[in-house]
Amino acid sequence: MSRSSSGFVAGLTAAAVAAVGFLAYQASASAPDGLKHPDKTPTAAPRSPKDKKNPTAVPAQSGSGKRVVYSLEDDRVWLVEQSGKPQITFKVTPGTVDPAPGTYTVSSRSGSVTGTDGKPIEHVVRFTTVDGVAIGFSAAVDGSTPKPDPSQKTGGIRESRAHGDAMWQFAVISQKVVVVP
């Protein structure tokens, strides 16, 4: 092959690589949020058997290490230390949109904002979105934990102010959050 044809082939190859890179960028820009960030994509969590003798025990199938565990069925949260022992566990009031069981990471936090119900909330710890609805833990400034309006799509998992303070201290950006059925 002559020098001029090898330069031509190199030019075609460079153009093809650039085109593929551009198409990959376009595909990633329009991908759903969970696919853009693979570490936020839920992984299936096996059903956690309940400990009949100790119903507040950390669910057996919630993984290991330091993590926040949220039980959809029990409306309960555990802040679990690296050792596997719970620092604290408490009941919560979920929003109308639930996350799928799986493993997530804390993706954003806000000290104080207005909730979707119009109430001032604090210590917001978000870990995923479902159909455009942000899912996360928060505490109403007035301390209330009312049932959400079923006609609204809300992802706020409400906790008391004291529990909100504990969550805020524990669940920093990238902290693992495990959602069990």
JSON list of N, CA, C and O in Angstrom, two decimals, residues 75-99:
[
{"chain": "A", "resi": 75, "resn": "ASP", "atom": "N", "xyz": [-41.76, 0.41, 56.52]},
{"chain": "A", "resi": 75, "resn": "ASP", "atom": "CA", "xyz": [-41.60, 1.86, 56.67]},
{"chain": "A", "resi": 75, "resn": "ASP", "atom": "C", "xyz": [-40.61, 2.16, 57.80]},
{"chain": "A", "resi": 75, "resn": "ASP", "atom": "O", "xyz": [-40.88, 2.93, 58.71]},
{"chain": "A", "resi": 76, "resn": "ARG", "atom": "N", "xyz": [-39.46, 1.51, 57.72]},
{"chain": "A", "resi": 76, "resn": "ARG", "atom": "CA", "xyz": [-38.44, 1.62, 58.76]},
{"chain": "A", "resi": 76, "resn": "ARG", "atom": "C", "xyz": [-37.08, 1.84, 58.12]},
{"chain": "A", "resi": 76, "resn": "ARG", "atom": "O", "xyz": [-36.80, 1.33, 57.04]},
{"chain": "A", "resi": 77, "resn": "VAL", "atom": "N", "xyz": [-36.24, 2.60, 58.82]},
{"chain": "A", "resi": 77, "resn": "VAL", "atom": "CA", "xyz": [-34.87, 2.89, 58.38]},
{"chain": "A", "resi": 77, "resn": "VAL", "atom": "C", "xyz": [-33.90, 2.44, 59.47]},
{"chain": "A", "resi": 77, "resn": "VAL", "atom": "O", "xyz": [-34.19, 2.56, 60.66]},
{"chain": "A", "resi": 78, "resn": "TRP", "atom": "N", "xyz": [-32.75, 1.92, 59.04]},
{"chain": "A", "resi": 78, "resn": "TRP", "atom": "CA", "xyz": [-31.65, 1.59, 59.93]},
{"chain": "A", "resi": 78, "resn": "TRP", "atom": "C", "xyz": [-30.43, 2.35, 59.44]},
{"chain": "A", "resi": 78, "resn": "TRP", "atom": "O", "xyz": [-30.14, 2.35, 58.23]},
{"chain": "A", "resi": 79, "resn": "LEU", "atom": "N", "xyz": [-29.70, 2.98, 60.33]},
{"chain": "A", "resi": 79, "resn": "LEU", "atom": "CA", "xyz": [-28.39, 3.54, 60.02]},
{"chain": "A", "resi": 79, "resn": "LEU", "atom": "C", "xyz": [-27.39, 2.55, 60.58]},
{"chain": "A", "resi": 79, "resn": "LEU", "atom": "O", "xyz": [-27.26, 2.41, 61.80]},
{"chain": "A", "resi": 80, "resn": "VAL", "atom": "N", "xyz": [-26.74, 1.81, 59.69]},
{"chain": "A", "resi": 80, "resn": "VAL", "atom": "CA", "xyz": [-25.91, 0.67, 60.07]},
{"chain": "A", "resi": 80, "resn": "VAL", "atom": "C", "xyz": [-24.44, 1.04, 60.00]},
{"chain": "A", "resi": 80, "resn": "VAL", "atom": "O", "xyz": [-23.95, 1.51, 58.96]},
{"chain": "A", "resi": 81, "resn": "GLU", "atom": "N", "xyz": [-23.73, 0.80, 61.09]},
{"chain": "A", "resi": 81, "resn": "GLU", "atom": "CA", "xyz": [-22.29, 1.07, 61.16]},
{"chain": "A", "resi": 81, "resn": "GLU", "atom": "C", "xyz": [-21.50, 0.05, 60.34]},
{"chain": "A", "resi": 81, "resn": "GLU", "atom": "O", "xyz": [-22.02, -1.00, 59.96]},
{"chain": "A", "resi": 82, "resn": "GLN", "atom": "N", "xyz": [-20.23, 0.31, 60.12]},
{"chain": "A", "resi": 82, "resn": "GLN", "atom": "CA", "xyz": [-19.33, -0.59, 59.37]},
{"chain": "A", "resi": 82, "resn": "GLN", "atom": "C", "xyz": [-19.35, -2.00, 59.96]},
{"chain": "A", "resi": 82, "resn": "GLN", "atom": "O", "xyz": [-19.28, -2.99, 59.25]},
{"chain": "A", "resi": 83, "resn": "SER", "atom": "N", "xyz": [-19.49, -2.08, 61.28]},
{"chain": "A", "resi": 83, "resn": "SER", "atom": "CA", "xyz": [-19.48, -3.38, 61.98]},
{"chain": "A", "resi": 83, "resn": "SER", "atom": "C", "xyz": [-20.73, -4.21, 61.70]},
{"chain": "A", "resi": 83, "resn": "SER", "atom": "O", "xyz": [-20.77, -5.39, 62.01]},
{"chain": "A", "resi": 84, "resn": "GLY", "atom": "N", "xyz": [-21.77, -3.58, 61.13]},
{"chain": "A", "resi": 84, "resn": "GLY", "atom": "CA", "xyz": [-23.03, -4.27, 60.88]},
{"chain": "A", "resi": 84, "resn": "GLY", "atom": "C", "xyz": [-24.06, -4.03, 61.97]},
{"chain": "A", "resi": 84, "resn": "GLY", "atom": "O", "xyz": [-25.21, -4.46, 61.86]},
{"chain": "A", "resi": 85, "resn": "LYS", "atom": "N", "xyz": [-23.67, -3.35, 63.03]},
{"chain": "A", "resi": 85, "resn": "LYS", "atom": "CA", "xyz": [-24.60, -3.04, 64.12]},
{"chain": "A", "resi": 85, "resn": "LYS", "atom": "C", "xyz": [-25.33, -1.73, 63.81]},
{"chain": "A", "resi": 85, "resn": "LYS", "atom": "O", "xyz": [-24.72, -0.78, 63.34]},
{"chain": "A", "resi": 86, "resn": "PRO", "atom": "N", "xyz": [-26.63, -1.70, 64.10]},
{"chain": "A", "resi": 86, "resn": "PRO", "atom": "CA", "xyz": [-27.37, -0.46, 63.83]},
{"chain": "A", "resi": 86, "resn": "PRO", "atom": "C", "xyz": [-27.02, 0.63, 64.83]},
{"chain": "A", "resi": 86, "resn": "PRO", "atom": "O", "xyz": [-26.96, 0.38, 66.03]},
{"chain": "A", "resi": 87, "resn": "GLN", "atom": "N", "xyz": [-26.75, 1.83, 64.32]},
{"chain": "A", "resi": 87, "resn": "GLN", "atom": "CA", "xyz": [-26.54, 2.99, 65.17]},
{"chain": "A", "resi": 87, "resn": "GLN", "atom": "C", "xyz": [-27.90, 3.42, 65.74]},
{"chain": "A", "resi": 87, "resn": "GLN", "atom": "O", "xyz": [-28.00, 3.80, 66.90]},
{"chain": "A", "resi": 88, "resn": "ILE", "atom": "N", "xyz": [-28.92, 3.35, 64.87]},
{"chain": "A", "resi": 88, "resn": "ILE", "atom": "CA", "xyz": [-30.28, 3.74, 65.25]},
{"chain": "A", "resi": 88, "resn": "ILE", "atom": "C", "xyz": [-31.23, 3.13, 64.22]},
{"chain": "A", "resi": 88, "resn": "ILE", "atom": "O", "xyz": [-30.84, 2.87, 63.08]},
{"chain": "A", "resi": 89, "resn": "THR", "atom": "N", "xyz": [-32.47, 2.91, 64.63]},
{"chain": "A", "resi": 89, "resn": "THR", "atom": "CA", "xyz": [-33.53, 2.51, 63.70]},
{"chain": "A", "resi": 89, "resn": "THR", "atom": "C", "xyz": [-34.77, 3.30, 64.07]},
{"chain": "A", "resi": 89, "resn": "THR", "atom": "O", "xyz": [-34.97, 3.65, 65.23]},
{"chain": "A", "resi": 90, "resn": "PHE", "atom": "N", "xyz": [-35.57, 3.63, 63.06]},
{"chain": "A", "resi": 90, "resn": "PHE", "atom": "CA", "xyz": [-36.77, 4.43, 63.31]},
{"chain": "A", "resi": 90, "resn": "PHE", "atom": "C", "xyz": [-37.78, 4.25, 62.19]},
{"chain": "A", "resi": 90, "resn": "PHE", "atom": "O", "xyz": [-37.44, 3.87, 61.08]},
{"chain": "A", "resi": 91, "resn": "LYS", "atom": "N", "xyz": [-39.04, 4.53, 62.53]},
{"chain": "A", "resi": 91, "resn": "LYS", "atom": "CA", "xyz": [-40.13, 4.48, 61.56]},
{"chain": "A", "resi": 91, "resn": "LYS", "atom": "C", "xyz": [-40.13, 5.77, 60.73]},
{"chain": "A", "resi": 91, "resn": "LYS", "atom": "O", "xyz": [-39.71, 6.82, 61.22]},
{"chain": "A", "resi": 92, "resn": "VAL", "atom": "N", "xyz": [-40.60, 5.66, 59.49]},
{"chain": "A", "resi": 92, "resn": "VAL", "atom": "CA", "xyz": [-40.70, 6.80, 58.60]},
{"chain": "A", "resi": 92, "resn": "VAL", "atom": "C", "xyz": [-42.07, 6.79, 57.93]},
{"chain": "A", "resi": 92, "resn": "VAL", "atom": "O", "xyz": [-42.80, 5.80, 57.98]},
{"chain": "A", "resi": 93, "resn": "THR", "atom": "N", "xyz": [-42.42, 7.90, 57.31]},
{"chain": "A", "resi": 93, "resn": "THR", "atom": "CA", "xyz": [-43.65, 8.01, 56.54]},
{"chain": "A", "resi": 93, "resn": "THR", "atom": "C", "xyz": [-43.25, 8.20, 55.08]},
{"chain": "A", "resi": 93, "resn": "THR", "atom": "O", "xyz": [-42.69, 9.24, 54.72]},
{"chain": "A", "resi": 94, "resn": "PRO", "atom": "N", "xyz": [-43.49, 7.19, 54.23]},
{"chain": "A", "resi": 94, "resn": "PRO", "atom": "CA", "xyz": [-43.06, 7.28, 52.83]},
{"chain": "A", "resi": 94, "resn": "PRO", "atom": "C", "xyz": [-43.93, 8.23, 52.01]},
{"chain": "A", "resi": 94, "resn": "PRO", "atom": "O", "xyz": [-45.07, 8.52, 52.39]},
{"chain": "A", "resi": 95, "resn": "GLY", "atom": "N", "xyz": [-43.39, 8.68, 50.88]},
{"chain": "A", "resi": 95, "resn": "GLY", "atom": "CA", "xyz": [-44.16, 9.45, 49.92]},
{"chain": "A", "resi": 95, "resn": "GLY", "atom": "C", "xyz": [-45.06, 8.51, 49.13]},
{"chain": "A", "resi": 95, "resn": "GLY", "atom": "O", "xyz": [-45.25, 7.34, 49.49]},
{"chain": "A", "resi": 96, "resn": "THR", "atom": "N", "xyz": [-45.59, 9.00, 48.03]},
{"chain": "A", "resi": 96, "resn": "THR", "atom": "CA", "xyz": [-46.49, 8.19, 47.22]},
{"chain": "A", "resi": 96, "resn": "THR", "atom": "C", "xyz": [-45.76, 7.40, 46.14]},
{"chain": "A", "resi": 96, "resn": "THR", "atom": "O", "xyz": [-46.34, 6.53, 45.51]},
{"chain": "A", "resi": 97, "resn": "VAL", "atom": "N", "xyz": [-44.47, 7.71, 45.92]},
{"chain": "A", "resi": 97, "resn": "VAL", "atom": "CA", "xyz": [-43.66, 7.01, 44.92]},
{"chain": "A", "resi": 97, "resn": "VAL", "atom": "C", "xyz": [-42.54, 6.30, 45.65]},
{"chain": "A", "resi": 97, "resn": "VAL", "atom": "O", "xyz": [-41.75, 6.93, 46.36]},
{"chain": "A", "resi": 98, "resn": "ASP", "atom": "N", "xyz": [-42.47, 4.97, 45.48]},
{"chain": "A", "resi": 98, "resn": "ASP", "atom": "CA", "xyz": [-41.42, 4.17, 46.14]},
{"chain": "A", "resi": 98, "resn": "ASP", "atom": "C", "xyz": [-40.27, 3.87, 45.19]},
{"chain": "A", "resi": 98, "resn": "ASP", "atom": "O", "xyz": [-40.50, 3.64, 44.00]},
{"chain": "A", "resi": 99, "resn": "PRO", "atom": "N", "xyz": [-39.06, 3.78, 45.72]},
{"chain": "A", "resi": 99, "resn": "PRO", "atom": "CA", "xyz": [-37.95, 3.31, 44.89]},
{"chain": "A", "resi": 99, "resn": "PRO", "atom": "C", "xyz": [-38.04, 1.79, 44.76]},
{"chain": "A", "resi": 99, "resn": "PRO", "atom": "O", "xyz": [-38.67, 1.13, 45.60]}
]
